[in-house]
């Protein structure tokens, strides 16, 4: 960094209204380095399988999470990018070309391409009376000039016209409306929306996975989303109402525990596969006058594996139904329900050696349940840079702003 240069600092906030939880993430990009400022989640009984069933309850939970963030960071949280569940998601490939008036590509030229696509799609949806709405436009590639030279990041390229090939994603219109209105009634302005699967392209997939047909499986507590990508393009995605809670429920029934204790038991003693478990007695069932029954780790492993295999069966069935069962080369698993001992071994046995659990590498957010949120912030940073915007999502008070500036000065000095 040259003397006198000022490194750009962008702060982004996102909300993820999942199957039954709400995640809030605030991060900053100093140059291209991402730092996590705040991350937390809250379980909301107002959300069921991604649908808002009790708006007042969700608003109260959002305000609680918002207040916690503002108190922790000593900020005012003004706006967010909203991550949406992939309910009835459809995808298609589109393209658009615009003239570059200034001889050099600017953010306004790229925004024009996006806006024209939105307008065309809105007209088409209106004329066909479809119940879907545009939820994201994800660039596949850009090409410039008469020779159609491909570029990944076209800003400042010298040319007279630019073409974009893109992935257009649509979602159920009522889902979009209900999520946006609920968040805004909680006091947060929604500056953009994005299906959670649309973020996979930015940091979740490796360069090799971007060149092949990959399957991303996001297993949450009550829902599992299966997404197929071919050479970085989303071709299929669907959400299923099954998740890690089926394992908790099975343990609850077997050990006659309440649900919260069964969940804690799963996290403490759960293991996929009898071969990964021991004969150690970990629980004693007392039947009063009868002799007690001793539950070993292997007994629990059988319950855990049997229920995870039910989720794997659904993944296989979906791949068969969309005609890609033998074509998928890599499997990437994310989501909170993947964090159980022996899970990696199970998926490698089921889907082959090119299967992995993808975890964020940053301190404080290394759990697979944050993989999608971290990737989303990288996508926000990408679009912010592409459009030459400067999203102002948070307002720091004067003292806090000075402290952060001093910290950044120290980092640069180090």
XYZ file of C-alpha atoms in Angstrom:
414
model
C 0.000 0.000 0.000
C 1.469 3.325 -1.050
C 1.914 6.163 1.403
C -1.169 8.354 1.430
C -3.469 5.635 0.037
C -6.635 4.889 2.003
C -7.753 1.279 2.051
C -11.477 0.997 1.362
C -13.526 -0.480 4.189
C -16.977 -1.953 3.500
C -19.347 -3.175 6.191
C -22.167 -5.535 5.260
C -25.068 -7.054 7.172
C -27.236 -9.985 6.162
C -30.239 -11.807 7.554
C -30.960 -15.438 6.827
C -34.502 -16.545 7.599
C -33.977 -20.290 7.532
C -36.277 -23.232 8.119
C -36.854 -22.286 11.762
C -33.970 -19.986 12.710
C -32.841 -16.433 11.986
C -29.124 -15.745 11.477
C -27.614 -12.253 11.513
C -24.082 -11.665 10.268
C -22.138 -8.399 10.130
C -18.714 -8.416 8.518
C -16.259 -5.928 7.096
C -14.029 -6.094 4.056
C -10.803 -4.140 4.349
C -9.488 -4.390 0.840
C -10.355 -8.013 0.072
C -9.818 -9.259 3.626
C -13.007 -10.234 5.436
C -13.367 -9.808 9.207
C -16.370 -11.001 11.218
C -17.793 -8.289 13.471
C -20.932 -10.027 14.734
C -22.701 -13.333 14.195
C -25.606 -14.844 16.085
C -28.793 -16.767 15.533
C -32.117 -17.199 17.240
C -34.662 -19.979 16.957
C -38.049 -18.619 15.935
C -41.273 -20.537 16.437
C -42.838 -18.091 13.977
C -41.016 -19.772 11.063
C -41.896 -23.251 9.875
C -39.958 -24.918 7.036
C -39.006 -21.493 5.683
C -42.549 -20.076 5.727
C -43.528 -17.259 8.084
C -46.468 -18.607 10.089
C -46.536 -16.064 12.930
C -45.473 -12.638 11.674
C -45.644 -10.928 15.086
C -43.410 -13.581 16.639
C -40.822 -13.312 13.848
C -40.797 -9.503 14.127
C -40.189 -9.762 17.882
C -37.341 -12.235 17.326
C -35.823 -10.019 14.621
C -35.923 -6.987 16.893
C -34.312 -8.980 19.699
C -31.476 -10.095 17.410
C -31.109 -6.595 15.950
C -30.910 -5.075 19.435
C -28.288 -7.583 20.519
C -26.149 -6.748 17.477
C -26.495 -2.992 17.950
C -25.592 -3.270 21.628
C -22.593 -5.511 20.974
C -21.146 -3.328 18.195
C -22.434 -0.007 19.517
C -23.990 0.787 16.140
C -27.273 1.531 14.422
C -28.186 -1.291 12.039
C -30.038 0.367 9.170
C -30.328 -2.114 6.321
C -29.516 -5.667 5.314
C -29.349 -8.063 2.415
C -31.992 -10.737 2.931
C -31.223 -14.393 2.274
C -34.331 -16.333 1.253
C -35.123 -20.053 1.482
C -35.117 -21.794 -1.886
C -38.838 -22.558 -1.946
C -40.090 -23.432 -5.442
C -36.926 -22.025 -6.979
C -36.717 -21.984 -10.773
C -33.649 -21.168 -12.822
C -32.855 -20.299 -16.420
C -29.946 -18.879 -18.403
C -30.353 -15.440 -19.980
C -28.144 -12.857 -21.699
C -28.181 -9.128 -22.344
C -25.996 -6.665 -24.243
C -25.645 -2.928 -23.678
C -23.665 -0.176 -25.369
C -20.812 1.335 -23.370
C -21.244 5.079 -23.858
C -17.992 6.240 -22.300
C -15.621 3.784 -23.989
C -14.775 2.221 -20.626
C -17.096 -0.060 -18.618
C -18.576 1.597 -15.544
C -20.767 0.302 -12.767
C -23.701 2.148 -14.315
C -23.322 0.115 -17.538
C -23.458 -3.137 -15.601
C -26.447 -1.981 -13.546
C -28.208 -1.110 -16.802
C -27.791 -4.713 -17.989
C -29.269 -6.028 -14.741
C -32.150 -3.534 -14.733
C -33.130 -4.345 -18.316
C -33.294 -8.048 -17.459
C -35.426 -7.319 -14.378
C -37.809 -5.164 -16.398
C -38.161 -7.750 -19.173
C -38.813 -10.525 -16.670
C -41.359 -8.447 -14.735
C -43.279 -7.767 -17.952
C -43.229 -11.453 -18.834
C -44.352 -12.532 -15.357
C -47.170 -9.977 -15.417
C -48.409 -11.009 -18.870
C -48.350 -14.715 -17.998
C -49.800 -14.118 -14.501
C -47.096 -16.272 -12.963
C -46.733 -16.583 -9.208
C -42.943 -16.268 -9.370
C -40.713 -13.243 -8.902
C -37.087 -12.561 -9.820
C -34.951 -13.198 -6.754
C -31.436 -12.963 -8.207
C -29.403 -12.486 -11.367
C -26.054 -14.239 -11.043
C -23.436 -13.488 -13.734
C -21.945 -16.533 -15.432
C -19.526 -14.509 -17.541
C -19.070 -11.184 -19.309
C -17.796 -10.671 -22.842
C -16.604 -7.434 -24.409
C -15.967 -6.107 -27.889
C -16.652 -7.624 -31.300
C -14.391 -10.587 -30.544
C -16.445 -11.406 -27.431
C -13.424 -11.574 -25.142
C -14.474 -13.227 -21.869
C -13.712 -11.411 -18.625
C -14.678 -12.215 -15.040
C -14.707 -8.640 -13.739
C -15.417 -6.181 -16.587
C -15.170 -2.910 -14.672
C -12.878 -0.386 -16.442
C -12.444 -2.603 -19.516
C -12.158 -0.555 -22.738
C -14.890 -1.523 -25.233
C -18.000 -0.279 -27.038
C -20.398 -2.969 -25.858
C -20.611 -5.565 -23.141
C -22.623 -8.786 -22.940
C -23.548 -10.699 -19.814
C -24.615 -14.341 -19.640
C -26.354 -14.953 -16.346
C -28.313 -17.340 -14.166
C -31.776 -15.898 -13.465
C -33.436 -17.276 -10.326
C -37.107 -16.921 -9.413
C -38.937 -17.775 -6.201
C -42.509 -17.961 -5.022
C -43.801 -14.374 -5.043
C -45.668 -14.635 -1.737
C -42.578 -15.976 0.044
C -40.575 -12.966 -1.159
C -43.280 -10.477 -0.159
C -43.891 -11.996 3.284
C -40.189 -12.111 4.152
C -39.461 -8.551 3.003
C -42.484 -6.988 4.738
C -41.745 -8.852 7.973
C -38.114 -7.717 8.065
C -38.988 -4.113 7.217
C -41.704 -4.009 9.891
C -38.982 -5.066 12.333
C -37.137 -1.833 11.504
C -34.637 -2.978 8.882
C -34.544 -1.781 5.285
C -34.028 -4.587 2.761
C -31.653 -3.274 0.089
C -31.455 -6.565 -1.802
C -32.640 -10.166 -1.711
C -30.890 -13.362 -2.666
C -31.826 -17.052 -2.426
C -29.370 -18.738 -0.083
C -28.251 -21.107 -2.861
C -27.270 -18.159 -5.096
C -24.304 -17.402 -2.851
C -22.553 -20.746 -3.355
C -20.578 -19.513 -6.362
C -18.483 -16.932 -4.541
C -16.493 -18.741 -1.854
C -18.265 -22.018 -1.102
C -17.154 -23.913 -4.219
C -13.520 -24.530 -5.091
C -12.175 -23.737 -8.590
C -12.297 -27.469 -9.426
C -15.907 -27.764 -8.251
C -16.819 -24.767 -10.417
C -15.700 -26.644 -13.544
C -17.628 -29.847 -12.822
C -21.131 -30.918 -11.896
C -21.416 -30.479 -8.137
C -24.157 -31.115 -5.612
C -24.458 -28.901 -2.525
C -26.555 -30.376 0.295
C -27.513 -27.963 3.089
C -28.887 -29.923 6.056
C -30.509 -27.754 8.699
C -32.663 -28.673 11.676
C -35.965 -29.013 9.856
C -35.117 -28.658 6.156
C -32.596 -29.913 3.611
C -31.844 -27.999 0.410
C -30.300 -29.874 -2.517
C -28.703 -27.784 -5.271
C -27.082 -29.018 -8.476
C -24.548 -26.786 -10.227
C -22.947 -27.466 -13.587
C -19.803 -25.470 -14.343
C -20.837 -22.819 -11.837
C -24.442 -22.545 -13.054
C -27.373 -23.544 -10.839
C -29.501 -25.988 -12.830
C -31.690 -27.531 -10.100
C -32.531 -26.700 -6.491
C -35.214 -27.903 -4.125
C -35.957 -27.764 -0.412
C -37.235 -30.805 1.512
C -38.940 -30.781 4.917
C -36.468 -33.073 6.641
C -33.397 -32.241 8.688
C -31.345 -32.984 11.768
C -34.374 -32.883 14.034
C -35.379 -36.383 12.886
C -32.275 -37.695 14.674
C -33.161 -35.715 17.790
C -36.726 -37.047 17.671
C -35.508 -40.649 17.330
C -33.198 -40.270 20.352
C -36.036 -38.625 22.288
C -38.328 -41.572 21.578
C -35.691 -44.208 22.347
C -34.467 -42.689 25.618
C -37.767 -41.086 26.665
C -36.200 -37.647 27.025
C -37.688 -34.251 26.337
C -36.673 -32.709 23.012
C -34.111 -30.235 24.414
C -32.318 -32.958 26.388
C -32.366 -35.243 23.338
C -30.767 -32.483 21.244
C -28.029 -32.005 23.843
C -27.547 -35.772 24.000
C -27.169 -35.905 20.197
C -24.557 -33.144 20.203
C -22.612 -34.766 23.057
C -22.821 -38.466 22.197
C -24.045 -38.610 18.595
C -21.872 -40.462 16.105
C -22.510 -41.718 12.564
C -21.692 -45.394 12.114
C -21.279 -48.259 14.551
C -17.676 -48.639 13.430
C -16.915 -45.179 14.809
C -18.570 -45.875 18.178
C -17.487 -47.642 21.357
C -19.183 -50.117 23.714
C -19.094 -47.543 26.510
C -22.351 -47.254 28.454
C -23.531 -43.663 28.153
C -27.117 -43.902 29.399
C -29.188 -46.031 31.749
C -32.919 -46.531 31.228
C -34.683 -47.272 34.492
C -37.946 -49.261 34.307
C -38.794 -49.171 38.003
C -39.262 -52.751 39.211
C -37.477 -54.201 36.192
C -33.770 -54.371 35.569
C -32.376 -51.222 33.905
C -31.346 -51.175 30.249
C -27.896 -49.869 29.453
C -27.462 -47.780 26.298
C -24.020 -47.788 24.695
C -22.496 -45.373 22.221
C -22.977 -48.047 19.537
C -26.713 -48.139 20.255
C -26.935 -44.386 19.686
C -24.763 -44.668 16.572
C -27.279 -47.068 15.023
C -30.104 -44.571 15.619
C -28.083 -41.636 14.279
C -26.876 -43.436 11.152
C -30.290 -44.888 10.281
C -31.882 -41.438 10.306
C -29.053 -39.730 8.432
C -29.353 -42.455 5.798
C -32.980 -41.415 5.329
C -31.734 -37.928 4.375
C -29.138 -39.494 2.066
C -31.911 -41.558 0.445
C -33.822 -38.358 -0.347
C -30.684 -36.825 -1.886
C -30.193 -39.886 -4.096
C -33.850 -39.956 -5.095
C -33.777 -36.272 -6.077
C -30.653 -36.763 -8.185
C -32.398 -39.651 -9.930
C -35.579 -37.631 -10.549
C -33.730 -34.734 -12.196
C -31.574 -37.099 -14.239
C -28.107 -36.375 -12.826
C -27.533 -39.301 -10.452
C -24.576 -40.626 -12.461
C -23.324 -37.204 -13.567
C -22.575 -35.469 -10.256
C -18.831 -35.562 -9.622
C -18.556 -33.765 -6.279
C -20.727 -33.495 -3.170
C -20.432 -30.581 -0.741
C -22.342 -30.768 2.544
C -23.055 -27.724 4.707
C -25.501 -26.800 7.457
C -25.713 -27.265 11.204
C -26.806 -30.911 11.055
C -23.554 -31.973 9.368
C -21.527 -31.311 12.510
C -21.655 -34.789 14.032
C -18.811 -37.232 14.555
C -18.435 -39.709 11.712
C -20.549 -37.715 9.239
C -17.701 -37.251 6.755
C -17.054 -40.996 6.768
C -20.758 -41.648 6.155
C -21.027 -39.368 3.110
C -17.810 -40.731 1.615
C -19.200 -44.247 1.968
C -22.496 -43.148 0.427
C -21.408 -40.776 -2.358
C -17.713 -41.492 -2.869
C -14.357 -39.953 -2.022
C -15.163 -36.617 -3.694
C -17.518 -35.760 -0.831
C -16.734 -33.189 1.825
C -18.143 -31.071 4.633
C -17.398 -27.414 3.884
C -16.621 -25.203 6.886
C -15.701 -21.502 6.942
C -12.063 -20.927 7.863
C -12.543 -17.701 9.818
C -12.268 -17.558 13.587
C -15.652 -17.577 15.321
C -17.615 -18.902 12.337
C -16.050 -22.270 11.612
C -19.275 -24.226 12.010
C -20.804 -25.522 8.729
C -24.081 -23.769 9.575
C -22.378 -20.448 8.717
C -20.961 -21.554 5.341
C -23.807 -20.059 3.312
C -23.832 -16.764 5.259
C -20.081 -16.241 4.822
C -20.354 -16.949 1.113
C -23.254 -14.506 0.886
C -21.118 -11.648 2.218
C -18.548 -12.368 -0.459
C -21.310 -12.120 -3.043
C -22.445 -8.781 -1.558
C -18.860 -7.524 -1.781
C -18.662 -8.712 -5.406
C -21.838 -6.875 -6.461
C -20.946 -3.781 -4.447
C -17.637 -3.596 -6.326
C -19.212 -4.498 -9.680
C -21.840 -1.751 -9.467
C -19.408 0.761 -7.908
C -21.840 1.182 -5.062
C -21.076 1.954 -1.455
C -23.682 0.197 0.645
C -24.133 1.961 3.984
C -25.842 -0.640 6.122
C -24.656 0.440 9.553
C -23.989 3.705 11.353
C -21.214 3.729 13.946
C -21.147 6.324 16.671
C -18.177 8.658 16.680
C -16.245 6.898 19.453
C -16.705 3.443 17.927
C -15.658 4.675 14.483
C -12.469 6.160 15.919
C -11.652 2.893 17.734
C -12.061 0.830 14.560
C -9.964 3.262 12.522
C -7.211 3.023 15.146
C -7.391 -0.797 15.043
C -7.057 -0.778 11.248
C -4.063 1.574 11.497
C -2.437 -0.891 13.910
C -3.143 -3.824 11.551
C -1.591 -1.952 8.632
C 1.442 -1.109 10.758
C 1.851 -4.770 11.751
